[in-house]
Coordinates of N, CA and C in Angstrom, one line a residue:
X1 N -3.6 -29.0 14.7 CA -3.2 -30.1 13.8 C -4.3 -30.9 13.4
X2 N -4.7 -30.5 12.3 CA -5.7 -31.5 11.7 C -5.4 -32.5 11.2
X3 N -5.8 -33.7 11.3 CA -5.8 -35.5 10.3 C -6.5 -34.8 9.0
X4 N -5.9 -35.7 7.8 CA -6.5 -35.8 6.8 C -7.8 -36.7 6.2
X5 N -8.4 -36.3 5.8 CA -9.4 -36.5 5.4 C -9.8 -38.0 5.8
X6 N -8.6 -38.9 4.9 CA -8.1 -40.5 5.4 C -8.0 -41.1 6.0
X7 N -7.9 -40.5 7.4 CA -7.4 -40.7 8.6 C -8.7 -41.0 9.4
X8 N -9.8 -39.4 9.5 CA -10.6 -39.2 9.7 C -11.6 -40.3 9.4
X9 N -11.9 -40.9 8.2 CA -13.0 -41.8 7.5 C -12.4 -43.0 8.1
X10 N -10.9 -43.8 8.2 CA -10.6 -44.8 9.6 C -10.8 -45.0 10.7
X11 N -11.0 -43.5 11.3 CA -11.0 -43.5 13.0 C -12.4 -44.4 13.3
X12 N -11.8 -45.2 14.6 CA -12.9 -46.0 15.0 C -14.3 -45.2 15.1
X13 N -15.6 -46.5 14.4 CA -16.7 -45.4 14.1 C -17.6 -45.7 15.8
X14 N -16.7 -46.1 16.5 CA -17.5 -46.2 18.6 C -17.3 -45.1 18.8
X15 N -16.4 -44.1 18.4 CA -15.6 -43.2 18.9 C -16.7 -41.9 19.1
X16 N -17.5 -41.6 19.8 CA -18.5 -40.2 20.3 C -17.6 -39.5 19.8
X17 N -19.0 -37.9 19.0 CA -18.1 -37.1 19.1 C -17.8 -36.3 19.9
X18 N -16.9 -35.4 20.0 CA -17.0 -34.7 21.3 C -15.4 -34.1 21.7
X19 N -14.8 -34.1 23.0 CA -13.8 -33.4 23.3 C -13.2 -34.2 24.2
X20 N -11.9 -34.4 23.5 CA -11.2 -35.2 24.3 C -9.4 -35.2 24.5
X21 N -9.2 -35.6 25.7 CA -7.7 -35.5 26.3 C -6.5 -36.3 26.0
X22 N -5.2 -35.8 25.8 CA -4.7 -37.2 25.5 C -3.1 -36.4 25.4
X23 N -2.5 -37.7 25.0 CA -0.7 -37.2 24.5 C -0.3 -36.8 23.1
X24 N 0.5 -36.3 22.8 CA 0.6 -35.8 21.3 C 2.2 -36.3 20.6
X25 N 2.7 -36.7 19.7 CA 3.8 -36.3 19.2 C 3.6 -36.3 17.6
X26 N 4.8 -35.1 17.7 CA 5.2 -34.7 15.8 C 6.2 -35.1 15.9
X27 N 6.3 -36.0 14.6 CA 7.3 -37.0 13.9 C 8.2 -37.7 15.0
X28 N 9.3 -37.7 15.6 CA 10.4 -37.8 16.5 C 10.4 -37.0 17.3
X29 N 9.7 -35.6 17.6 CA 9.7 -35.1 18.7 C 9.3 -35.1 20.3
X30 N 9.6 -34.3 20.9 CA 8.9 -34.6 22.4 C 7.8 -35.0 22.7
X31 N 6.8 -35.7 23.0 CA 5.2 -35.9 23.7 C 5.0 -34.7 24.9
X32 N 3.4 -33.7 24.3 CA 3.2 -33.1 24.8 C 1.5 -33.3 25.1
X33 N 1.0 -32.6 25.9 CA -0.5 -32.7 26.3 C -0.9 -32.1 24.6
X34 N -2.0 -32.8 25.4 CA -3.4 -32.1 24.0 C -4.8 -32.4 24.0
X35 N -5.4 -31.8 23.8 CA -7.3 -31.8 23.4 C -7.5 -32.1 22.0
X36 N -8.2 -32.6 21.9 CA -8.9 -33.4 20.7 C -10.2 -33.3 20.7
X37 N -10.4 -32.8 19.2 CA -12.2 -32.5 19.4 C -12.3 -33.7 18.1
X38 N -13.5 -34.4 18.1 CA -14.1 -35.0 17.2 C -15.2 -35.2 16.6
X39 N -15.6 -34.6 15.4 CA -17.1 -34.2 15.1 C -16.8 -33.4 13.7
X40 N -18.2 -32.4 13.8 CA -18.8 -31.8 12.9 C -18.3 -29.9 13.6
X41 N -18.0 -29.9 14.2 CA -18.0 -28.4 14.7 C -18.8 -27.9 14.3
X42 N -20.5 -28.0 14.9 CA -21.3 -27.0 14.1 C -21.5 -25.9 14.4
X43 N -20.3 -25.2 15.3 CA -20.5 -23.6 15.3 C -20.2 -23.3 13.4
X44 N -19.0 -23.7 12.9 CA -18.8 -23.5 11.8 C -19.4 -24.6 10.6
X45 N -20.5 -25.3 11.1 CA -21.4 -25.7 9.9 C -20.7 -26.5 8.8
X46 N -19.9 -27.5 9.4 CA -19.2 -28.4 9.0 C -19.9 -29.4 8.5
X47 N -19.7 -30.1 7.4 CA -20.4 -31.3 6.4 C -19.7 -32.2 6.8
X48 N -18.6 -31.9 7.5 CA -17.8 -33.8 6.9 C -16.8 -33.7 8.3
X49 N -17.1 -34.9 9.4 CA -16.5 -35.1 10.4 C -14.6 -34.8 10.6
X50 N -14.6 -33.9 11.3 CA -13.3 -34.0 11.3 C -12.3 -34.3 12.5
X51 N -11.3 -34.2 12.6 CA -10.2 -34.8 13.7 C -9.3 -33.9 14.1
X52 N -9.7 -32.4 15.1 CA -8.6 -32.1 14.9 C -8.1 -31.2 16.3
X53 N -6.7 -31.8 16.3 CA -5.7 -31.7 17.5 C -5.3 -30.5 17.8
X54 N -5.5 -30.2 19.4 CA -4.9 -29.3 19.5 C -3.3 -29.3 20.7
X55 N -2.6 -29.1 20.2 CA -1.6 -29.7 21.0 C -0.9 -28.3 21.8
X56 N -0.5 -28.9 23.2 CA -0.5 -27.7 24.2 C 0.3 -27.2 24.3
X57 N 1.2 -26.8 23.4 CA 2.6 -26.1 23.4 C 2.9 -25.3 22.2
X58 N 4.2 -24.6 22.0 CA 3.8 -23.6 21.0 C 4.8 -23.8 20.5
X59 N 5.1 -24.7 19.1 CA 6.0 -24.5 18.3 C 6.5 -23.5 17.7
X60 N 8.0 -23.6 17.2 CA 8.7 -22.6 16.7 C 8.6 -22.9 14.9
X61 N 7.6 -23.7 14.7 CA 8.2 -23.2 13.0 C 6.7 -24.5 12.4
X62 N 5.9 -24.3 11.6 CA 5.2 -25.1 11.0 C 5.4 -26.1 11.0
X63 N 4.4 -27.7 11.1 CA 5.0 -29.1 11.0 C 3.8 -29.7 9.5
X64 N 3.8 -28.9 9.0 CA 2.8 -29.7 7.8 C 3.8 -31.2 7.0
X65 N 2.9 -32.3 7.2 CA 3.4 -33.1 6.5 C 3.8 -34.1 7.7
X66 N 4.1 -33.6 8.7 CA 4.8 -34.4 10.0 C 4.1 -35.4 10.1
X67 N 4.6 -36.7 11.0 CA 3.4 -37.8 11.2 C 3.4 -36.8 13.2
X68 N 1.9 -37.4 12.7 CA 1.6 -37.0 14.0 C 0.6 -38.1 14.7
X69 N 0.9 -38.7 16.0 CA 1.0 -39.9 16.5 C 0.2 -39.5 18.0
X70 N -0.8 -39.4 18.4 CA -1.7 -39.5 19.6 C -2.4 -40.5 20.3
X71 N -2.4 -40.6 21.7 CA -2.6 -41.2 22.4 C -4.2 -40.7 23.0
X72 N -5.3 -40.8 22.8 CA -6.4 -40.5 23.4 C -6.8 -41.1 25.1
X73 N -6.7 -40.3 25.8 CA -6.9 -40.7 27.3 C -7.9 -40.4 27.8
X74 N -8.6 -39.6 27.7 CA -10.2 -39.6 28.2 C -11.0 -38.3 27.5
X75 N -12.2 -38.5 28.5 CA -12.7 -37.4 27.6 C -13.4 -36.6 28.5
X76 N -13.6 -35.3 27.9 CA -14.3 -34.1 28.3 C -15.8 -33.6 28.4
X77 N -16.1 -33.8 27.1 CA -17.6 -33.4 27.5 C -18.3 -34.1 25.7
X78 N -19.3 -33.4 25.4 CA -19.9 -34.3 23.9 C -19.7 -32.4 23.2
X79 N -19.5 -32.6 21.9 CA -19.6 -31.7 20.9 C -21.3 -31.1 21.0
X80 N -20.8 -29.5 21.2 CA -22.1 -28.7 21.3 C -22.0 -27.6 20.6
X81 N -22.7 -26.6 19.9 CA -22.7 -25.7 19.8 C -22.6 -24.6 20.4
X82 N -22.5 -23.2 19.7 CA -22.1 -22.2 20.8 C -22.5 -20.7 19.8
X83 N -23.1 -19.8 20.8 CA -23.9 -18.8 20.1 C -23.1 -17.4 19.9
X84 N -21.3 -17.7 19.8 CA -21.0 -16.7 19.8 C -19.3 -17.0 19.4
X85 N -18.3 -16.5 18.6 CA -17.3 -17.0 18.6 C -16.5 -16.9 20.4
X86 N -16.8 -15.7 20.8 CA -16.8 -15.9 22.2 C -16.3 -17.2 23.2
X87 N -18.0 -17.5 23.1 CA -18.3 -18.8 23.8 C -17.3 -19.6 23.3
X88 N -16.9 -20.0 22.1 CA -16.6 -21.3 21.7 C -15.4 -21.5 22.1
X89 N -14.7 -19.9 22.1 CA -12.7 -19.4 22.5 C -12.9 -20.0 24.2
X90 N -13.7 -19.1 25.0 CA -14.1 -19.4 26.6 C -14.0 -21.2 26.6
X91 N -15.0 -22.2 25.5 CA -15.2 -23.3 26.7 C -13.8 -24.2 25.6
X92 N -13.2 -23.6 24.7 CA -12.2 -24.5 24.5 C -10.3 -24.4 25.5
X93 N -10.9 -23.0 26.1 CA -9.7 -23.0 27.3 C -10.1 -23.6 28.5
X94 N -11.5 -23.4 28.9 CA -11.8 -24.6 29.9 C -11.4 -25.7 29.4
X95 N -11.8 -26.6 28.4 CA -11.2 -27.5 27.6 C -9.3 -28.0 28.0
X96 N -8.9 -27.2 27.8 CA -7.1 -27.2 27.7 C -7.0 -27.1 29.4
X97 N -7.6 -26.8 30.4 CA -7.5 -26.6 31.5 C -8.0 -27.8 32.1
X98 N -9.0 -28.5 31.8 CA -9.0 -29.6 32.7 C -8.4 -31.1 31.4
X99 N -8.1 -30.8 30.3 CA -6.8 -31.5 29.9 C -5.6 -31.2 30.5
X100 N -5.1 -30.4 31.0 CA -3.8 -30.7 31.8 C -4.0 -30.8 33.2
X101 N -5.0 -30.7 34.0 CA -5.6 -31.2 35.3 C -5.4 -32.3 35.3
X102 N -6.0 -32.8 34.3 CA -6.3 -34.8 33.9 C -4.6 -35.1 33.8
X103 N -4.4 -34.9 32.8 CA -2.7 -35.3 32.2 C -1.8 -35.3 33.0
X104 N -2.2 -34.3 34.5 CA -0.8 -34.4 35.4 C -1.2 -35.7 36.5
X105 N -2.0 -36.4 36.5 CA -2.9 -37.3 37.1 C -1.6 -38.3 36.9
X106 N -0.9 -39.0 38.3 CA 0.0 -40.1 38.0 C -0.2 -41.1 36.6
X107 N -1.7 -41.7 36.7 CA -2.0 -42.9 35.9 C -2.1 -42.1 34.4
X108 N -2.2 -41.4 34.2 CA -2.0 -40.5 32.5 C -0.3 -39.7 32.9
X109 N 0.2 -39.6 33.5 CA 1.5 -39.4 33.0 C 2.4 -39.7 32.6
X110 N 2.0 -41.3 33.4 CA 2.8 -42.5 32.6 C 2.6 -42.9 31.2
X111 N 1.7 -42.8 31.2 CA 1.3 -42.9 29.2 C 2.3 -42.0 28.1
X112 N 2.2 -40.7 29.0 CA 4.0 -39.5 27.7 C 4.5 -40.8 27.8
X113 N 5.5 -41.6 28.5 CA 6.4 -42.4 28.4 C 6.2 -43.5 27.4
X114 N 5.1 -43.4 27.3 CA 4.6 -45.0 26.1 C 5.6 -45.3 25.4
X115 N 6.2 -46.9 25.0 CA 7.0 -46.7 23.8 C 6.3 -46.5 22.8
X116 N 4.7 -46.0 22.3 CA 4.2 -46.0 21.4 C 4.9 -44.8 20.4
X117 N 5.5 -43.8 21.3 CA 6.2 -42.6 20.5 C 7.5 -42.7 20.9
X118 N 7.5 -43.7 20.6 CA 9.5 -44.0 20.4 C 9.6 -44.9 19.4
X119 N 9.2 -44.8 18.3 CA 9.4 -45.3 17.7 C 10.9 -45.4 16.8
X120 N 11.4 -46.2 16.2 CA 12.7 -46.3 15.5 C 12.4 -45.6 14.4
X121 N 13.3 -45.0 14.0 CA 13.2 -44.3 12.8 C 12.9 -44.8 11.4
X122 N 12.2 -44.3 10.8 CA 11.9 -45.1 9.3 C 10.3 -46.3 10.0
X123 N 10.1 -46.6 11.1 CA 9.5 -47.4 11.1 C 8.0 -47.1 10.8
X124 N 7.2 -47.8 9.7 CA 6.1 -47.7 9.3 C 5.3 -48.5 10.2
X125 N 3.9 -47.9 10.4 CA 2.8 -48.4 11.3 C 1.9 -48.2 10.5
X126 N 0.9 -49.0 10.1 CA -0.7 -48.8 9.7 C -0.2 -48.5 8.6
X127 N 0.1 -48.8 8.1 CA 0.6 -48.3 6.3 C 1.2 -46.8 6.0
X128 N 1.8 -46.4 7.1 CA 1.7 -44.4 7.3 C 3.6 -44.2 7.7

């Protein structure tokens, strides 16, 4: 799940790029784990920073358009390159593996509960 463009040009500019852990929800649904990369991806020679989610569970049907609402909890490692599509598949499952190592960690499990993703219906945040 990628941010749009808009999104991306807001995100706090302290924010390293790199690979990071956190909670996920689409629209009203459940909060689930997820990895978040932030950068340039320069295996694929990217121009323009991007924001994008990978959330750890496998939906049943496309969410384009959803709001999608994340909690960033820590982080992984810094955005690197990689000399092989190989490599990049290998260290993004390491990736997803010590994101849910982290996430089952008492002090980040409590965070799924946030009321940040309970929100009331219809309610606007950040102008979104």
């Amino acid at each position: 799940a990628n941010f749009p463009e808009q999104v991306v040009e807001n995100f706090p500019s302290d924010i390293s790029a790199g690979i990071y852990y956190g909670w996920a929800c689409v629209g009203n649904g459940d909060v689930h784990k997820m990895v978040l990369s932030i950068g340039w991806n320069p295996f694929y020679k990217n121009i323009k920073k991007s924001v994008e989610t990978h959330i750890i569970h496998t939906f049943k049907e496309d969410f384009y358009g959803e709001i999608l609402s994340i909690v960033i909890v820590g982080y992984i490692r810094p955005e690197k390159n990689f000399d092989s599509l190989e490599a990049l598949i290998s260290a993004i499952q390491e990736d997803i593996e010590e994101a849910k190592r982290q996430l089952d960690l008492p002090e980040h499990l409590k965070l799924k509960e946030d009321n940040f993703f309970h929100l009331p219906e219809g309610k606007i945040v950040n102008n979104h």
